[in-house]
């Protein structure tokens, strides 16, 4: 599975030769947790991290699964040590990273950190190019177990002599070496590559998640664009590897309550990592209620089905065409407990959303289904052949779990819900 190679005559690494997902015991399910960047950017220190950990716990977010606390960019000194190591900012992390991670672990969390596949991080701090093994060893010694790996400040082609896959492969190889030397669980490697090189085709060779778009913004057009891009990439997501739609923006910017519900529903049901990017000290009860929706989280964390939901109808778009303002509206997918549907109103006004049940490939013809609303947390009767969600708010969402409860009632006419597709065994049409 592995071979020894030498890069640029100096650095010996392990080259991953497998083309399969990294089934290495970590990252089987999407990560739930917190990342510092969206709320604080470079304004971070050890006190903020400990405050955030305690808030995740006191607000009940740890109890529902948000157990990963990640430091993003700007934690380091601008220069490496004389020996070449990354050094944590002595003023902002005065106790040292190992003491900080020990304290965070003691509260029940796993910890993550950030680096870059180029000379510098996106904020201008030391990147890990040509220092992959050195840096990952440092991060391991500091007590981290997750690495977000970015794509800024890459070297000239005449230095790398390789494409973006090669630069991410270097860090993936370091993950293998550090695991072998420490005997700890392997690092969870999150590729922050932005989708420019079709990362969804190769990312799972090296990491457990990969960004598919540029950075998210806390407004509807950004959400719609990300949903639209990922509607065409859903087949890339499964256990141990998934599309990363970027951090959750709930409570930030100008998102309405309904847009926030749509944001969370789409991210969760597409099996994206769910990393909160909100200032928890100012979080509202409405935002907290969205983040703690256990029925939605249960599907994101489904231990039986790892696949994303996918569109079965593209709403106002002609089939299979891209529209960054009006992404697909009708989605479904299997779960361990039934078929989940996401009905997303991309219009700027309230709308009714109607579909025939068998438009979803996961629904059987001639059966009836109980309907569970995953936002109102109510059982809403039985659906036979079709379903209509009325008055879905602008940019709002309906999330349903349908379970097979037996044959549909006798005597329904026509004999097929999509009557023009069926014929009698003697060759005549059955309805119309």
Coordinates of C-alpha atoms in Angstrom, one line a residue:
X1 CA 0.0 0.0 0.0
X2 CA 2.9 2.4 0.6
X3 CA 6.3 3.0 -1.0
X4 CA 9.3 5.1 0.1
X5 CA 10.2 8.1 -2.2
X6 CA 12.5 11.1 -2.0
X7 CA 11.2 14.6 -2.9
X8 CA 13.8 17.2 -4.1
X9 CA 16.6 14.9 -2.8
X10 CA 16.0 15.8 0.8
X11 CA 12.7 14.8 2.3
X12 CA 11.7 11.2 2.6
X13 CA 8.0 10.6 2.8
X14 CA 5.5 7.8 2.5
X15 CA 3.5 7.9 -0.8
X16 CA 0.0 6.7 -0.5
X17 CA -0.7 4.5 -3.5
X18 CA -4.3 3.5 -2.6
X19 CA -7.0 5.1 -4.6
X20 CA -9.7 4.3 -2.0
X21 CA -11.1 6.3 0.8
X22 CA -8.9 6.4 3.9
X23 CA -10.6 3.8 6.1
X24 CA -8.2 4.3 9.0
X25 CA -10.4 4.5 12.0
X26 CA -11.1 8.2 12.0
X27 CA -13.5 10.4 10.2
X28 CA -16.1 7.8 9.4
X29 CA -18.9 10.2 10.1
X30 CA -19.0 14.0 9.6
X31 CA -17.3 16.1 12.2
X32 CA -19.5 18.2 14.5
X33 CA -17.8 21.0 16.3
X34 CA -16.5 24.6 16.3
X35 CA -14.0 26.6 14.2
X36 CA -12.6 30.0 15.3
X37 CA -12.2 31.7 11.9
X38 CA -15.7 33.0 11.0
X39 CA -16.4 34.6 14.3
X40 CA -12.9 35.8 15.3
X41 CA -10.5 35.4 12.4
X42 CA -7.0 36.4 13.9
X43 CA -8.4 37.6 17.2
X44 CA -7.8 34.4 19.1
X45 CA -6.0 33.4 22.3
X46 CA -6.0 30.6 24.8
X47 CA -8.7 32.3 27.0
X48 CA -11.0 32.5 24.0
X49 CA -10.5 28.8 23.3
X50 CA -11.3 27.8 26.8
X51 CA -14.3 30.1 27.0
X52 CA -15.6 28.6 23.8
X53 CA -15.1 25.1 25.0
X54 CA -17.0 25.9 28.2
X55 CA -19.8 27.5 26.2
X56 CA -20.1 24.5 23.9
X57 CA -20.6 22.4 27.0
X58 CA -22.9 24.7 29.0
X59 CA -25.1 25.4 26.0
X60 CA -25.7 21.7 25.5
X61 CA -23.9 21.5 22.2
X62 CA -21.4 19.0 23.4
X63 CA -24.2 16.8 24.6
X64 CA -25.7 16.6 21.0
X65 CA -22.4 15.8 19.4
X66 CA -20.4 19.0 18.8
X67 CA -17.1 17.6 20.2
X68 CA -14.4 19.0 17.9
X69 CA -12.8 22.4 18.8
X70 CA -10.6 23.7 16.0
X71 CA -8.1 26.6 16.0
X72 CA -7.8 28.3 12.6
X73 CA -5.1 30.6 11.2
X74 CA -3.0 33.2 13.2
X75 CA -2.0 31.1 16.3
X76 CA 1.7 31.1 15.5
X77 CA 4.6 33.4 15.5
X78 CA 5.5 34.9 12.1
X79 CA 8.8 33.1 12.0
X80 CA 9.9 29.6 12.7
X81 CA 12.3 28.8 15.5
X82 CA 16.1 28.5 14.9
X83 CA 15.6 24.8 14.5
X84 CA 12.8 25.3 11.9
X85 CA 9.7 24.5 14.0
X86 CA 6.4 26.4 14.1
X87 CA 6.2 28.3 17.3
X88 CA 2.9 29.2 19.0
X89 CA 2.4 32.9 19.7
X90 CA 4.0 33.4 23.1
X91 CA 1.7 36.3 24.1
X92 CA -1.7 34.8 23.1
X93 CA -0.9 31.2 24.0
X94 CA 1.3 31.9 27.0
X95 CA 0.6 28.6 28.7
X96 CA 1.7 26.6 25.7
X97 CA -0.4 24.6 23.2
X98 CA 0.0 21.3 25.1
X99 CA -1.4 22.7 28.3
X100 CA -4.3 24.3 26.3
X101 CA -5.2 21.0 24.5
X102 CA -5.0 19.1 27.8
X103 CA -7.5 21.5 29.3
X104 CA -9.8 21.3 26.3
X105 CA -9.6 17.5 26.2
X106 CA -10.4 17.4 29.9
X107 CA -13.7 19.1 29.1
X108 CA -14.6 16.3 26.7
X109 CA -13.5 17.7 23.3
X110 CA -11.1 16.7 20.5
X111 CA -8.9 19.5 19.2
X112 CA -7.9 20.7 15.7
X113 CA -5.4 23.1 14.2
X114 CA -4.6 24.7 10.9
X115 CA -1.8 24.9 8.3
X116 CA -1.2 25.4 4.6
X117 CA 0.3 23.5 1.7
X118 CA 2.3 26.6 0.6
X119 CA 5.1 28.7 2.0
X120 CA 2.6 30.7 4.1
X121 CA -0.9 30.4 5.5
X122 CA -3.7 32.6 4.0
X123 CA -3.0 35.2 6.8
X124 CA 0.7 35.2 6.3
X125 CA 2.0 32.8 9.0
X126 CA 4.3 29.9 8.3
X127 CA 2.9 27.3 5.9
X128 CA 4.0 23.6 5.8
X129 CA 5.4 23.2 2.3
X130 CA 8.7 21.1 2.7
X131 CA 8.0 20.9 6.4
X132 CA 5.0 18.5 6.4
X133 CA 6.4 15.8 8.7
X134 CA 8.1 18.4 11.0
X135 CA 4.9 20.4 11.4
X136 CA 2.5 17.4 11.8
X137 CA 4.9 16.0 14.5
X138 CA 4.7 19.4 16.2
X139 CA 0.9 19.4 16.1
X140 CA 0.9 15.9 17.4
X141 CA 3.2 16.8 20.3
X142 CA 0.9 19.8 21.1
X143 CA -2.0 17.3 21.4
X144 CA -4.0 18.0 18.3
X145 CA -5.8 15.3 16.3
X146 CA -7.3 17.2 13.4
X147 CA -5.7 19.4 10.7
X148 CA -7.4 21.8 8.4
X149 CA -5.0 22.1 5.4
X150 CA -5.3 25.2 3.2
X151 CA -4.1 26.2 -0.3
X152 CA -2.5 29.7 -0.1
X153 CA 1.0 31.0 -1.1
X154 CA 2.0 27.9 -3.1
X155 CA 5.6 27.7 -4.5
X156 CA 6.5 28.3 -8.1
X157 CA 6.1 25.4 -10.5
X158 CA 9.9 25.1 -10.9
X159 CA 10.1 24.3 -7.2
X160 CA 7.2 21.9 -6.8
X161 CA 7.3 20.1 -10.1
X162 CA 3.9 18.7 -9.1
X163 CA 0.3 19.7 -9.1
X164 CA -2.0 20.3 -6.2
X165 CA -2.6 16.6 -5.6
X166 CA 1.1 16.2 -5.0
X167 CA 1.2 19.0 -2.4
X168 CA -1.7 17.5 -0.5
X169 CA -0.2 14.0 -0.8
X170 CA 2.8 15.2 1.0
X171 CA 0.8 16.0 4.1
X172 CA -1.2 12.8 3.8
X173 CA 2.0 10.9 3.8
X174 CA 3.1 12.7 7.0
X175 CA -0.2 11.6 8.6
X176 CA 0.8 8.0 8.0
X177 CA 4.3 8.5 9.4
X178 CA 3.2 10.3 12.5
X179 CA 0.6 7.6 13.2
X180 CA 3.2 4.9 12.8
X181 CA 5.7 6.6 15.1
X182 CA 3.2 7.6 17.8
X183 CA 0.8 4.7 17.6
X184 CA -2.0 7.3 18.2
X185 CA -5.1 7.5 16.0
X186 CA -4.3 9.1 12.6
X187 CA -4.9 12.8 12.2
X188 CA -8.2 13.7 10.6
X189 CA -7.1 15.6 7.5
X190 CA -9.5 18.3 6.1
X191 CA -8.5 19.6 2.7
X192 CA -9.3 23.3 2.2
X193 CA -8.8 23.3 -1.5
X194 CA -11.9 25.3 -2.7
X195 CA -12.8 22.8 -5.5
X196 CA -10.6 24.4 -8.2
X197 CA -9.0 21.1 -9.2
X198 CA -12.0 18.8 -8.9
X199 CA -11.0 17.8 -5.4
X200 CA -14.1 15.7 -5.0
X201 CA -12.6 13.2 -7.5
X202 CA -9.3 12.6 -5.6
X203 CA -9.7 14.1 -2.1
X204 CA -10.7 10.9 -0.4
X205 CA -7.3 9.3 -1.2
X206 CA -5.8 11.7 1.4
X207 CA -8.4 13.2 3.7
X208 CA -11.7 12.8 5.3
X209 CA -13.3 15.9 3.9
X210 CA -12.6 18.5 1.2
X211 CA -13.9 22.0 0.4
X212 CA -15.7 22.2 -2.9
X213 CA -16.2 26.0 -3.2
X214 CA -14.7 29.3 -2.1
X215 CA -15.4 30.7 1.3
X216 CA -19.0 31.0 2.6
X217 CA -20.6 34.4 3.3
X218 CA -23.5 34.9 5.7
X219 CA -26.1 35.8 3.0
X220 CA -28.5 33.8 0.9
X221 CA -26.8 34.2 -2.4
X222 CA -23.7 32.5 -1.0
X223 CA -25.7 29.6 0.4
X224 CA -27.6 29.1 -2.8
X225 CA -24.4 29.0 -4.8
X226 CA -22.8 26.5 -2.5
X227 CA -25.9 24.3 -2.5
X228 CA -26.0 24.5 -6.3
X229 CA -22.4 23.5 -6.8
X230 CA -22.7 20.6 -4.5
X231 CA -26.0 19.4 -6.0
X232 CA -23.9 18.0 -8.9
X233 CA -21.2 16.4 -6.6
X234 CA -23.3 14.4 -4.1
X235 CA -22.0 11.0 -5.4
X236 CA -18.5 11.9 -3.9
X237 CA -19.8 11.7 -0.3
X238 CA -19.8 8.5 1.7
X239 CA -18.2 7.1 4.8
X240 CA -14.7 8.3 5.4
X241 CA -14.9 11.0 2.7
X242 CA -17.3 13.9 2.1
X243 CA -17.8 17.2 0.4
X244 CA -17.2 20.1 2.9
X245 CA -19.6 23.0 2.3
X246 CA -17.6 25.3 4.7
X247 CA -18.5 26.5 8.2
X248 CA -22.0 27.1 9.5
X249 CA -23.0 30.8 9.4
X250 CA -26.0 30.6 11.7
X251 CA -26.3 33.8 13.7
X252 CA -23.9 35.7 11.5
X253 CA -24.7 38.3 8.8
X254 CA -28.2 38.9 7.5
X255 CA -29.7 35.4 7.3
X256 CA -33.3 35.1 8.3
X257 CA -34.5 32.4 10.6
X258 CA -35.9 30.4 7.6
X259 CA -32.7 30.8 5.7
X260 CA -30.7 29.6 8.7
X261 CA -32.9 26.5 8.9
X262 CA -32.3 25.9 5.2
X263 CA -28.6 26.4 5.6
X264 CA -28.4 23.9 8.5
X265 CA -30.7 21.3 6.8
X266 CA -28.8 21.3 3.5
X267 CA -25.4 21.1 5.2
X268 CA -26.5 18.3 7.5
X269 CA -28.4 16.2 5.0
X270 CA -25.6 16.5 2.4
X271 CA -23.4 15.0 5.2
X272 CA -21.1 18.0 5.3
X273 CA -19.0 18.5 8.4
X274 CA -20.9 20.8 10.8
X275 CA -18.5 23.3 12.2
X276 CA -20.1 26.2 14.0
X277 CA -18.6 29.6 13.2
X278 CA -20.7 31.8 15.5
X279 CA -19.8 33.9 18.6
X280 CA -21.3 31.6 21.2
X281 CA -21.4 34.3 23.8
X282 CA -24.0 36.1 21.7
X283 CA -25.9 33.2 20.3
X284 CA -29.7 33.4 20.3
X285 CA -32.1 30.8 21.4
X286 CA -33.4 30.5 17.8
X287 CA -30.0 29.8 16.5
X288 CA -29.3 27.3 19.3
X289 CA -32.5 25.5 18.5
X290 CA -31.4 25.0 14.9
X291 CA -28.0 23.7 15.9
X292 CA -29.5 21.3 18.4
X293 CA -32.1 19.7 16.1
X294 CA -31.5 16.1 17.1
X295 CA -33.6 14.6 14.3
X296 CA -31.6 16.4 11.6
X297 CA -28.3 15.6 13.4
X298 CA -29.2 11.9 13.6
X299 CA -29.3 11.8 9.8
X300 CA -26.0 13.6 9.4
X301 CA -24.5 11.1 11.9
X302 CA -26.3 8.0 10.4
X303 CA -24.1 5.0 11.2
X304 CA -25.6 2.9 8.4
X305 CA -25.9 5.2 5.4
X306 CA -23.1 7.5 4.7
X307 CA -24.3 9.0 1.4
X308 CA -25.6 12.5 0.8
X309 CA -29.1 13.4 -0.2
X310 CA -29.3 14.2 -3.9
X311 CA -31.8 16.1 -6.1
X312 CA -34.5 14.2 -7.9
X313 CA -35.9 17.3 -9.6
X314 CA -34.2 20.6 -10.3
X315 CA -37.1 22.8 -9.5
X316 CA -37.3 25.9 -11.8
X317 CA -34.1 24.8 -13.6
X318 CA -34.2 22.7 -16.8
X319 CA -32.8 19.3 -15.9
X320 CA -29.2 19.1 -15.0
X321 CA -28.4 22.8 -15.6
X322 CA -26.7 25.1 -13.1
X323 CA -28.4 28.1 -11.6
X324 CA -26.4 29.6 -8.7
X325 CA -29.4 31.7 -7.6
X326 CA -32.0 28.9 -7.8
X327 CA -30.5 25.5 -6.9
X328 CA -32.4 22.3 -6.9
X329 CA -35.5 22.3 -4.7
X330 CA -36.4 18.6 -4.5
X331 CA -34.0 16.2 -2.7
X332 CA -34.1 12.8 -1.2
X333 CA -31.9 10.0 0.2
X334 CA -31.9 6.8 2.1
X335 CA -31.4 6.6 5.9
X336 CA -31.3 3.8 8.4
X337 CA -34.9 4.7 9.3
X338 CA -36.5 5.6 6.0
X339 CA -36.3 8.0 3.2
X340 CA -35.4 11.6 4.0
X341 CA -36.7 14.5 1.8
X342 CA -35.5 18.1 1.7
X343 CA -37.9 20.5 0.0
X344 CA -36.1 23.8 -0.5
X345 CA -38.0 26.9 -1.6
X346 CA -35.4 28.9 -3.5
X347 CA -38.0 31.5 -4.6
X348 CA -38.1 35.0 -3.1
X349 CA -41.7 34.5 -2.0
X350 CA -43.7 31.7 -0.2
X351 CA -44.4 28.7 -2.4
X352 CA -46.1 25.3 -2.5
X353 CA -43.8 22.4 -3.3
X354 CA -45.5 19.3 -4.8
X355 CA -44.0 16.0 -5.9
X356 CA -44.9 12.4 -6.7
X357 CA -43.4 10.1 -4.1
X358 CA -41.8 7.8 -6.7
X359 CA -39.9 10.6 -8.2
X360 CA -37.5 9.7 -5.5
X361 CA -35.6 6.5 -6.3
X362 CA -35.8 5.4 -2.7
X363 CA -39.6 5.1 -2.7
X364 CA -41.5 2.0 -3.7
X365 CA -44.6 2.2 -6.0
X366 CA -47.9 1.0 -4.6
X367 CA -46.9 1.7 -1.0
X368 CA -48.0 4.3 1.6
X369 CA -45.7 6.2 3.9
X370 CA -45.9 7.8 7.3
X371 CA -44.7 11.4 7.3
X372 CA -42.4 12.8 10.1
X373 CA -41.7 16.5 10.0
X374 CA -38.1 16.9 11.2
X375 CA -38.5 20.6 12.1
X376 CA -41.9 20.6 13.8
X377 CA -41.1 17.2 15.3
X378 CA -44.6 15.9 14.5
X379 CA -46.1 12.9 12.8
X380 CA -48.2 14.2 10.0
X381 CA -50.3 11.3 8.8
X382 CA -49.7 9.1 5.7
X383 CA -48.7 10.0 2.2
X384 CA -50.1 8.1 -0.7
X385 CA -48.6 8.6 -4.2
X386 CA -47.8 12.3 -3.7
X387 CA -47.1 15.1 -1.2
X388 CA -47.6 18.8 -1.1
X389 CA -45.9 21.2 1.3
X390 CA -47.9 24.4 1.4
X391 CA -46.7 27.9 2.1
X392 CA -43.0 27.1 2.4
X393 CA -41.4 30.5 3.3
X394 CA -39.1 32.3 0.9
X395 CA -35.7 30.6 1.1
X396 CA -37.3 28.2 3.6
X397 CA -37.1 24.4 3.9
X398 CA -39.2 21.4 4.8
X399 CA -37.4 18.2 6.0
X400 CA -39.4 15.0 6.1
X401 CA -38.7 11.4 7.0
X402 CA -41.0 8.9 5.2
X403 CA -41.3 5.3 6.4
X404 CA -43.0 2.5 4.5
X405 CA -46.2 1.4 6.4
X406 CA -47.5 -1.1 3.9
X407 CA -49.5 -1.3 0.6
X408 CA -51.5 1.7 -0.5
X409 CA -55.3 1.4 -0.2
X410 CA -57.2 -0.7 -2.8
X411 CA -59.2 0.9 -5.5
X412 CA -57.1 4.0 -6.2
X413 CA -57.5 5.2 -9.8
X414 CA -55.5 5.4 -12.0
X415 CA -53.6 2.3 -11.1
X416 CA -50.3 4.1 -11.4
X417 CA -49.4 7.4 -9.9
X418 CA -47.5 8.3 -13.0
X419 CA -50.2 6.8 -15.2
X420 CA -48.5 7.3 -18.6
X421 CA -45.6 5.1 -17.7
X422 CA -47.7 2.0 -17.0
X423 CA -49.6 -0.5 -19.2
X424 CA -51.8 -3.5 -18.5
X425 CA -50.3 -6.9 -19.2
X426 CA -52.5 -7.1 -22.4
X427 CA -50.8 -3.9 -23.7
X428 CA -53.5 -1.3 -23.0
X429 CA -52.9 1.8 -20.9
X430 CA -54.3 1.6 -17.4
X431 CA -55.4 5.2 -16.9
X432 CA -55.4 8.7 -18.2

